[in-house]
Amino acid sequence: MRAQDGDAAAFSCLVERHWIPLVHFARSVVGDAEAEDCAQDGLVIAWSKLAALREPGAFRAWLLRTVARLAFRRARRSARYVSITEAADTQDPASAVGPETVDVEAVLSVLAPRQRAVMHLTVIESMSDSDISAALGIAAASVRSHRRRAREMLRRVLQPGSVPGVKK
Amino acid sequence: MSPNDSRDPEDRFLEAWKHWAQRPPRQSPAEAAAAVSRRLPLRQQRRSWWALAAAAAMTVTVALAVHWSIFVRRAAPPRPTINLQESAPMSKGEVLIWLDDETPLYMTFQPPENGPAPGNKS
């Protein structure tokens, strides 16, 4: 890969190719406001570590992992993740799913960053468990576990009246 | 999503998530590539300082190694040399080896057919 030899123009081509899916992914993990900054920072980090990439064919998964690590750090720092109890006290995620509009960010706030990442790659990117495992650097069993917990959490949050303290 | 939407709330949410996440970014891919490219030289420059420092250290090391090896070679005593070609013809069982121009090594050997060596009882 020419970009690995320090060819910035070749790297720019890679940025153009991967920009949109990276922003989509970052949006699900860190939210809309920070998504593009996160993706851009991840790409700059990727450039600096590109020489360490052993298999150029695995670039997509490697890039996703680089951005995911950064996104997890940002998500933890900005504490977008709130427990379901906190969510129930401070907002009503279920009410975010109205007949006309859905406040996706409000609902996602009850999921842990890794759960958001796994769900995004499953639902939106339609990736297999092994691909998600490679992209996030976690075991396939962990992928399934994160997804199961995320779905349980979403079901709890999205069912009207199922969460104690959630006002309807 | 219409009020008559009878799908599961989870399915409706996942659908809404898909639409929300897949909205186009504010920056186009070309703009993003340009923005990322503008940030790359800063890291490269920082890295080039490291490369320069590493190259300087390597140069000093190589220079010291070369200087040391030359110095040691000059200071080391000359190795003994064996000059068989200049040895005078010797009789059977005698060898003369010149270790250097001034040091001959003269050796004699007892041929085996002259009987057992002294001290050999067999």
mmCIF file of C-alpha atoms in Angstrom:
data_model
loop_
_atom_site.group_PDB
_atom_site.id
_atom_site.type_symbol
_atom_site.label_atom_id
_atom_site.label_comp_id
_atom_site.label_asym_id
_atom_site.label_seq_id
_atom_site.Cartn_x
_atom_site.Cartn_y
_atom_site.Cartn_z
ATOM 1 C CA MET A 1 0.000 0.000 0.000
ATOM 2 C CA ARG A 2 1.502 3.286 -1.134
ATOM 3 C CA ALA A 3 0.088 5.171 1.825
ATOM 4 C CA GLN A 4 2.200 3.004 4.111
ATOM 5 C CA ASP A 5 5.311 4.375 2.416
ATOM 6 C CA GLY A 6 4.249 7.889 3.402
ATOM 7 C CA ASP A 7 2.320 8.797 0.242
ATOM 8 C CA ALA A 8 -0.122 11.409 1.583
ATOM 9 C CA ALA A 9 -2.026 11.569 -1.718
ATOM 10 C CA ALA A 10 -2.692 7.830 -1.546
ATOM 11 C CA PHE A 11 -3.872 8.238 2.022
ATOM 12 C CA SER A 12 -6.236 11.025 0.930
ATOM 13 C CA CYS A 13 -7.841 8.588 -1.502
ATOM 14 C CA LEU A 14 -8.378 6.179 1.385
ATOM 15 C CA VAL A 15 -9.895 8.975 3.470
ATOM 16 C CA GLU A 16 -12.340 9.804 0.677
ATOM 17 C CA ARG A 17 -13.340 6.162 0.340
ATOM 18 C CA HIS A 18 -13.892 5.518 4.053
ATOM 19 C CA TRP A 19 -15.060 8.937 5.284
ATOM 20 C CA ILE A 20 -18.822 8.423 5.108
ATOM 21 C CA PRO A 21 -19.037 5.007 6.849
ATOM 22 C CA LEU A 22 -16.613 6.241 9.509
ATOM 23 C CA VAL A 23 -18.776 9.284 10.253
ATOM 24 C CA HIS A 24 -21.876 7.092 10.382
ATOM 25 C CA PHE A 25 -20.150 4.810 12.861
ATOM 26 C CA ALA A 26 -18.811 7.674 14.986
ATOM 27 C CA ARG A 27 -22.251 9.306 14.995
ATOM 28 C CA SER A 28 -23.750 6.209 16.586
ATOM 29 C CA VAL A 29 -21.025 6.003 19.233
ATOM 30 C CA VAL A 30 -20.265 9.624 20.172
ATOM 31 C CA GLY A 31 -23.304 11.454 18.817
ATOM 32 C CA ASP A 32 -23.909 13.779 15.928
ATOM 33 C CA ALA A 33 -22.034 16.803 17.261
ATOM 34 C CA GLU A 34 -18.684 15.061 17.692
ATOM 35 C CA ALA A 35 -18.884 12.455 14.947
ATOM 36 C CA GLU A 36 -16.917 14.232 12.227
ATOM 37 C CA ASP A 37 -14.221 15.487 14.605
ATOM 38 C CA CYS A 38 -13.852 11.980 15.953
ATOM 39 C CA ALA A 39 -13.601 10.439 12.489
ATOM 40 C CA GLN A 40 -11.060 13.042 11.406
ATOM 41 C CA ASP A 41 -8.928 12.588 14.527
ATOM 42 C CA GLY A 42 -9.093 8.841 14.019
ATOM 43 C CA LEU A 43 -7.843 9.210 10.456
ATOM 44 C CA VAL A 44 -4.923 11.364 11.570
ATOM 45 C CA ILE A 45 -4.013 8.766 14.204
ATOM 46 C CA ALA A 46 -4.355 6.049 11.571
ATOM 47 C CA TRP A 47 -1.904 7.893 9.325
ATOM 48 C CA SER A 48 0.676 8.055 12.093
ATOM 49 C CA LYS A 49 0.315 4.332 12.821
ATOM 50 C CA LEU A 50 -0.101 3.143 9.271
ATOM 51 C CA ALA A 51 3.366 1.603 9.140
ATOM 52 C CA ALA A 52 2.293 -0.842 11.871
ATOM 53 C CA LEU A 53 -0.463 -2.297 9.675
ATOM 54 C CA ARG A 54 0.800 -5.750 8.666
ATOM 55 C CA GLU A 55 -1.960 -6.770 6.271
ATOM 56 C CA PRO A 56 -2.996 -3.991 3.889
ATOM 57 C CA GLY A 57 -6.072 -6.077 3.021
ATOM 58 C CA ALA A 58 -7.323 -5.621 6.578
ATOM 59 C CA PHE A 59 -7.165 -1.830 6.319
ATOM 60 C CA ARG A 60 -10.924 -1.279 6.694
ATOM 61 C CA ALA A 61 -11.196 -3.271 9.925
ATOM 62 C CA TRP A 62 -7.993 -1.721 11.247
ATOM 63 C CA LEU A 63 -9.202 1.814 10.484
ATOM 64 C CA LEU A 64 -12.553 1.104 12.093
ATOM 65 C CA ARG A 65 -10.777 -0.207 15.182
ATOM 66 C CA THR A 66 -8.627 2.926 15.369
ATOM 67 C CA VAL A 67 -11.672 5.200 15.152
ATOM 68 C CA ALA A 68 -13.636 2.970 17.544
ATOM 69 C CA ARG A 69 -10.955 3.206 20.241
ATOM 70 C CA LEU A 70 -10.980 6.968 19.960
ATOM 71 C CA ALA A 71 -14.768 7.070 19.944
ATOM 72 C CA PHE A 72 -14.973 4.911 23.077
ATOM 73 C CA ARG A 73 -12.560 7.228 24.883
ATOM 74 C CA ARG A 74 -14.545 10.279 23.821
ATOM 75 C CA ALA A 75 -17.832 8.693 24.741
ATOM 76 C CA ARG A 76 -16.545 7.802 28.187
ATOM 77 C CA ARG A 77 -15.071 11.258 28.682
ATOM 78 C CA SER A 78 -18.203 13.061 27.677
ATOM 79 C CA ALA A 79 -20.204 10.572 29.739
ATOM 80 C CA ARG A 80 -22.859 10.212 27.142
ATOM 81 C CA TYR A 81 -23.530 6.824 28.623
ATOM 82 C CA VAL A 82 -26.063 7.031 31.431
ATOM 83 C CA SER A 83 -27.567 4.152 33.334
ATOM 84 C CA ILE A 84 -31.142 3.249 32.641
ATOM 85 C CA THR A 85 -32.113 4.483 36.116
ATOM 86 C CA GLU A 86 -30.457 7.822 35.498
ATOM 87 C CA ALA A 87 -32.115 7.975 32.141
ATOM 88 C CA ALA A 88 -35.446 7.331 33.748
ATOM 89 C CA ASP A 89 -34.837 10.073 36.288
ATOM 90 C CA THR A 90 -33.619 12.696 33.887
ATOM 91 C CA GLN A 91 -35.356 11.971 30.636
ATOM 92 C CA ASP A 92 -37.773 9.585 29.095
ATOM 93 C CA PRO A 93 -36.069 7.603 26.328
ATOM 94 C CA ALA A 94 -39.302 5.813 25.544
ATOM 95 C CA SER A 95 -41.030 9.090 24.913
ATOM 96 C CA ALA A 96 -38.340 9.791 22.341
ATOM 97 C CA VAL A 97 -40.071 7.278 20.086
ATOM 98 C CA GLY A 98 -43.112 9.278 19.171
ATOM 99 C CA PRO A 99 -45.522 8.677 16.365
ATOM 100 C CA GLU A 100 -43.768 11.203 14.139
ATOM 101 C CA THR A 101 -40.232 11.609 15.389
ATOM 102 C CA VAL A 102 -37.622 9.535 17.182
ATOM 103 C CA ASP A 103 -34.903 11.115 19.290
ATOM 104 C CA VAL A 104 -32.337 8.487 18.466
ATOM 105 C CA GLU A 105 -29.553 10.056 20.531
ATOM 106 C CA ALA A 106 -31.741 10.092 23.628
ATOM 107 C CA VAL A 107 -32.477 6.403 23.270
ATOM 108 C CA LEU A 108 -28.851 5.528 22.456
ATOM 109 C CA SER A 109 -27.717 7.284 25.634
ATOM 110 C CA VAL A 110 -28.841 4.269 27.655
ATOM 111 C CA LEU A 111 -26.437 1.977 25.800
ATOM 112 C CA ALA A 112 -22.741 1.602 26.616
ATOM 113 C CA PRO A 113 -20.375 2.807 23.861
ATOM 114 C CA ARG A 114 -19.410 -0.747 22.881
ATOM 115 C CA GLN A 115 -23.035 -1.776 22.715
ATOM 116 C CA ARG A 116 -23.750 1.146 20.373
ATOM 117 C CA ALA A 117 -20.772 0.154 18.238
ATOM 118 C CA VAL A 118 -21.795 -3.500 18.002
ATOM 119 C CA MET A 119 -25.405 -2.603 17.234
ATOM 120 C CA HIS A 120 -24.355 -0.076 14.599
ATOM 121 C CA LEU A 121 -22.109 -2.558 12.806
ATOM 122 C CA THR A 122 -24.808 -5.244 13.032
ATOM 123 C CA VAL A 123 -27.898 -3.263 12.107
ATOM 124 C CA ILE A 124 -26.558 -0.509 9.903
ATOM 125 C CA GLU A 125 -23.446 -2.003 8.319
ATOM 126 C CA SER A 126 -24.843 -5.584 8.299
ATOM 127 C CA MET A 127 -21.446 -6.953 9.285
ATOM 128 C CA SER A 128 -20.928 -10.534 10.448
ATOM 129 C CA ASP A 129 -19.916 -11.305 14.015
ATOM 130 C CA SER A 130 -16.405 -12.250 12.922
ATOM 131 C CA ASP A 131 -16.016 -8.983 11.005
ATOM 132 C CA ILE A 132 -17.280 -6.991 13.991
ATOM 133 C CA SER A 133 -14.948 -8.964 16.205
ATOM 134 C CA ALA A 134 -11.999 -8.046 13.984
ATOM 135 C CA ALA A 135 -13.076 -4.433 13.678
ATOM 136 C CA LEU A 136 -13.531 -3.821 17.385
ATOM 137 C CA GLY A 137 -10.740 -6.103 18.574
ATOM 138 C CA ILE A 138 -13.021 -8.174 20.804
ATOM 139 C CA ALA A 139 -14.017 -11.843 20.830
ATOM 140 C CA ALA A 140 -16.994 -12.959 18.765
ATOM 141 C CA ALA A 141 -18.638 -14.141 21.979
ATOM 142 C CA SER A 142 -18.323 -10.595 23.354
ATOM 143 C CA VAL A 143 -19.945 -9.267 20.199
ATOM 144 C CA ARG A 144 -22.951 -11.514 20.776
ATOM 145 C CA SER A 145 -23.056 -10.609 24.461
ATOM 146 C CA HIS A 146 -22.958 -6.845 23.768
ATOM 147 C CA ARG A 147 -25.681 -7.202 21.167
ATOM 148 C CA ARG A 148 -27.911 -9.280 23.426
ATOM 149 C CA ARG A 149 -27.588 -6.778 26.265
ATOM 150 C CA ALA A 150 -28.153 -3.843 23.941
ATOM 151 C CA ARG A 151 -31.335 -5.402 22.569
ATOM 152 C CA GLU A 152 -32.580 -6.161 26.085
ATOM 153 C CA MET A 153 -31.903 -2.595 27.112
ATOM 154 C CA LEU A 154 -33.622 -1.173 24.057
ATOM 155 C CA ARG A 155 -36.628 -3.408 24.615
ATOM 156 C CA ARG A 156 -36.865 -2.229 28.213
ATOM 157 C CA VAL A 157 -36.532 1.403 27.282
ATOM 158 C CA LEU A 158 -38.810 1.318 24.278
ATOM 159 C CA GLN A 159 -41.696 -0.591 25.865
ATOM 160 C CA PRO A 160 -44.113 1.978 27.292
ATOM 161 C CA GLY A 161 -44.538 1.628 31.045
ATOM 162 C CA SER A 162 -41.963 -1.141 31.397
ATOM 163 C CA VAL A 163 -39.348 0.971 33.150
ATOM 164 C CA PRO A 164 -40.210 2.031 36.689
ATOM 165 C CA GLY A 165 -40.030 5.800 37.038
ATOM 166 C CA VAL A 166 -40.342 6.496 33.342
ATOM 167 C CA LYS A 167 -43.134 8.945 32.814
ATOM 168 C CA LYS A 168 -45.459 8.250 29.968
ATOM 169 C CA MET B 1 -43.281 6.805 10.841
ATOM 170 C CA SER B 2 -47.033 7.031 10.711
ATOM 171 C CA PRO B 3 -49.359 6.885 13.728
ATOM 172 C CA ASN B 4 -50.747 3.667 12.277
ATOM 173 C CA ASP B 5 -47.327 2.027 12.334
ATOM 174 C CA SER B 6 -47.956 -1.388 13.879
ATOM 175 C CA ARG B 7 -44.332 -2.545 13.917
ATOM 176 C CA ASP B 8 -42.483 -3.511 17.065
ATOM 177 C CA PRO B 9 -41.107 -0.403 18.881
ATOM 178 C CA GLU B 10 -37.613 -1.891 18.640
ATOM 179 C CA ASP B 11 -37.950 -2.326 14.887
ATOM 180 C CA ARG B 12 -39.244 1.212 14.542
ATOM 181 C CA PHE B 13 -36.337 2.497 16.573
ATOM 182 C CA LEU B 14 -33.765 0.543 14.567
ATOM 183 C CA GLU B 15 -35.245 1.935 11.383
ATOM 184 C CA ALA B 16 -35.082 5.450 12.790
ATOM 185 C CA TRP B 17 -31.492 4.836 13.950
ATOM 186 C CA LYS B 18 -30.528 3.748 10.454
ATOM 187 C CA HIS B 19 -31.924 6.931 8.925
ATOM 188 C CA TRP B 20 -30.345 9.101 11.595
ATOM 189 C CA ALA B 21 -26.881 7.509 11.436
ATOM 190 C CA GLN B 22 -26.754 7.393 7.653
ATOM 191 C CA ARG B 23 -27.417 11.069 7.046
ATOM 192 C CA PRO B 24 -24.637 12.540 4.934
ATOM 193 C CA PRO B 25 -21.819 14.192 6.872
ATOM 194 C CA ARG B 26 -21.480 17.984 6.798
ATOM 195 C CA GLN B 27 -18.064 17.588 5.160
ATOM 196 C CA SER B 28 -17.934 15.806 1.831
ATOM 197 C CA PRO B 29 -15.313 13.056 1.398
ATOM 198 C CA ALA B 30 -13.145 15.429 -0.664
ATOM 199 C CA GLU B 31 -13.372 18.169 1.973
ATOM 200 C CA ALA B 32 -12.595 15.669 4.700
ATOM 201 C CA ALA B 33 -9.592 14.361 2.774
ATOM 202 C CA ALA B 34 -8.311 17.916 2.353
ATOM 203 C CA ALA B 35 -8.854 18.671 6.049
ATOM 204 C CA VAL B 36 -7.067 15.477 7.086
ATOM 205 C CA SER B 37 -4.218 16.170 4.639
ATOM 206 C CA ARG B 38 -3.714 19.622 6.162
ATOM 207 C CA ARG B 39 -3.202 17.944 9.525
ATOM 208 C CA LEU B 40 -0.820 15.256 8.288
ATOM 209 C CA PRO B 41 2.308 17.380 7.738
ATOM 210 C CA LEU B 42 2.303 18.427 11.414
ATOM 211 C CA ARG B 43 2.756 14.836 12.457
ATOM 212 C CA GLN B 44 5.169 14.157 9.654
ATOM 213 C CA GLN B 45 7.221 17.175 10.675
ATOM 214 C CA ARG B 46 7.285 15.975 14.260
ATOM 215 C CA ARG B 47 8.297 12.572 13.027
ATOM 216 C CA SER B 48 10.994 14.036 10.778
ATOM 217 C CA TRP B 49 12.616 15.656 13.822
ATOM 218 C CA TRP B 50 12.824 12.244 15.394
ATOM 219 C CA ALA B 51 14.190 10.819 12.188
ATOM 220 C CA LEU B 52 16.783 13.586 12.017
ATOM 221 C CA ALA B 53 17.839 13.007 15.621
ATOM 222 C CA ALA B 54 18.030 9.250 15.034
ATOM 223 C CA ALA B 55 20.120 9.778 11.875
ATOM 224 C CA ALA B 56 22.501 12.105 13.727
ATOM 225 C CA ALA B 57 22.899 9.603 16.550
ATOM 226 C CA MET B 58 23.523 6.841 14.024
ATOM 227 C CA THR B 59 26.163 8.928 12.228
ATOM 228 C CA VAL B 60 28.017 9.661 15.458
ATOM 229 C CA THR B 61 27.899 5.979 16.417
ATOM 230 C CA VAL B 62 29.253 4.866 13.044
ATOM 231 C CA ALA B 63 32.005 7.512 13.144
ATOM 232 C CA LEU B 64 33.049 6.410 16.624
ATOM 233 C CA ALA B 65 33.025 2.766 15.570
ATOM 234 C CA VAL B 66 35.207 3.455 12.543
ATOM 235 C CA HIS B 67 37.615 5.591 14.551
ATOM 236 C CA TRP B 68 37.837 2.983 17.298
ATOM 237 C CA SER B 69 38.456 0.129 14.892
ATOM 238 C CA ILE B 70 41.232 2.059 13.122
ATOM 239 C CA PHE B 71 42.817 3.046 16.426
ATOM 240 C CA VAL B 72 42.720 -0.508 17.738
ATOM 241 C CA ARG B 73 44.203 -1.862 14.527
ATOM 242 C CA ARG B 74 47.100 0.566 14.735
ATOM 243 C CA ALA B 75 47.745 -0.136 18.397
ATOM 244 C CA ALA B 76 47.461 -3.920 18.163
ATOM 245 C CA PRO B 77 50.715 -5.956 17.870
ATOM 246 C CA PRO B 78 51.367 -7.388 14.416
ATOM 247 C CA ARG B 79 49.976 -10.840 13.899
ATOM 248 C CA PRO B 80 52.527 -13.615 13.337
ATOM 249 C CA THR B 81 52.722 -14.543 9.713
ATOM 250 C CA ILE B 82 53.764 -17.877 8.393
ATOM 251 C CA ASN B 83 55.936 -17.740 5.330
ATOM 252 C CA LEU B 84 56.379 -21.262 4.102
ATOM 253 C CA GLN B 85 57.539 -20.247 0.650
ATOM 254 C CA GLU B 86 60.722 -18.672 1.912
ATOM 255 C CA SER B 87 61.706 -21.650 4.031
ATOM 256 C CA ALA B 88 64.909 -23.301 3.002
ATOM 257 C CA PRO B 89 64.642 -26.909 1.792
ATOM 258 C CA MET B 90 64.923 -29.177 4.789
ATOM 259 C CA SER B 91 65.791 -32.844 5.178
ATOM 260 C CA LYS B 92 63.183 -35.469 5.995
ATOM 261 C CA GLY B 93 61.455 -34.928 9.351
ATOM 262 C CA GLU B 94 62.473 -31.272 9.652
ATOM 263 C CA VAL B 95 60.338 -28.198 9.215
ATOM 264 C CA LEU B 96 61.285 -24.533 9.292
ATOM 265 C CA ILE B 97 58.535 -21.978 9.501
ATOM 266 C CA TRP B 98 59.155 -18.237 9.513
ATOM 267 C CA LEU B 99 56.667 -16.640 11.883
ATOM 268 C CA ASP B 100 57.864 -13.245 10.632
ATOM 269 C CA ASP B 101 61.029 -11.867 9.021
ATOM 270 C CA GLU B 102 63.129 -12.407 12.135
ATOM 271 C CA THR B 103 61.496 -15.363 13.889
ATOM 272 C CA PRO B 104 62.133 -18.854 12.528
ATOM 273 C CA LEU B 105 60.347 -21.873 14.025
ATOM 274 C CA TYR B 106 62.430 -25.009 13.549
ATOM 275 C CA MET B 107 60.788 -28.368 14.236
ATOM 276 C CA THR B 108 61.912 -31.973 13.816
ATOM 277 C CA PHE B 109 59.689 -35.013 13.560
ATOM 278 C CA GLN B 110 60.575 -38.641 14.167
ATOM 279 C CA PRO B 111 59.392 -40.829 11.311
ATOM 280 C CA PRO B 112 57.064 -43.625 12.540
ATOM 281 C CA GLU B 113 59.081 -46.432 10.842
ATOM 282 C CA ASN B 114 62.039 -45.834 13.234
ATOM 283 C CA GLY B 115 60.261 -47.861 15.946
ATOM 284 C CA PRO B 116 58.110 -46.927 18.884
ATOM 285 C CA ALA B 117 58.651 -43.605 20.606
ATOM 286 C CA PRO B 118 60.495 -43.646 23.973
ATOM 287 C CA GLY B 119 58.151 -44.581 26.775
ATOM 288 C CA ASN B 120 55.759 -46.470 24.471
ATOM 289 C CA LYS B 121 55.647 -50.066 25.845
ATOM 290 C CA SER B 122 53.597 -51.684 23.036
#
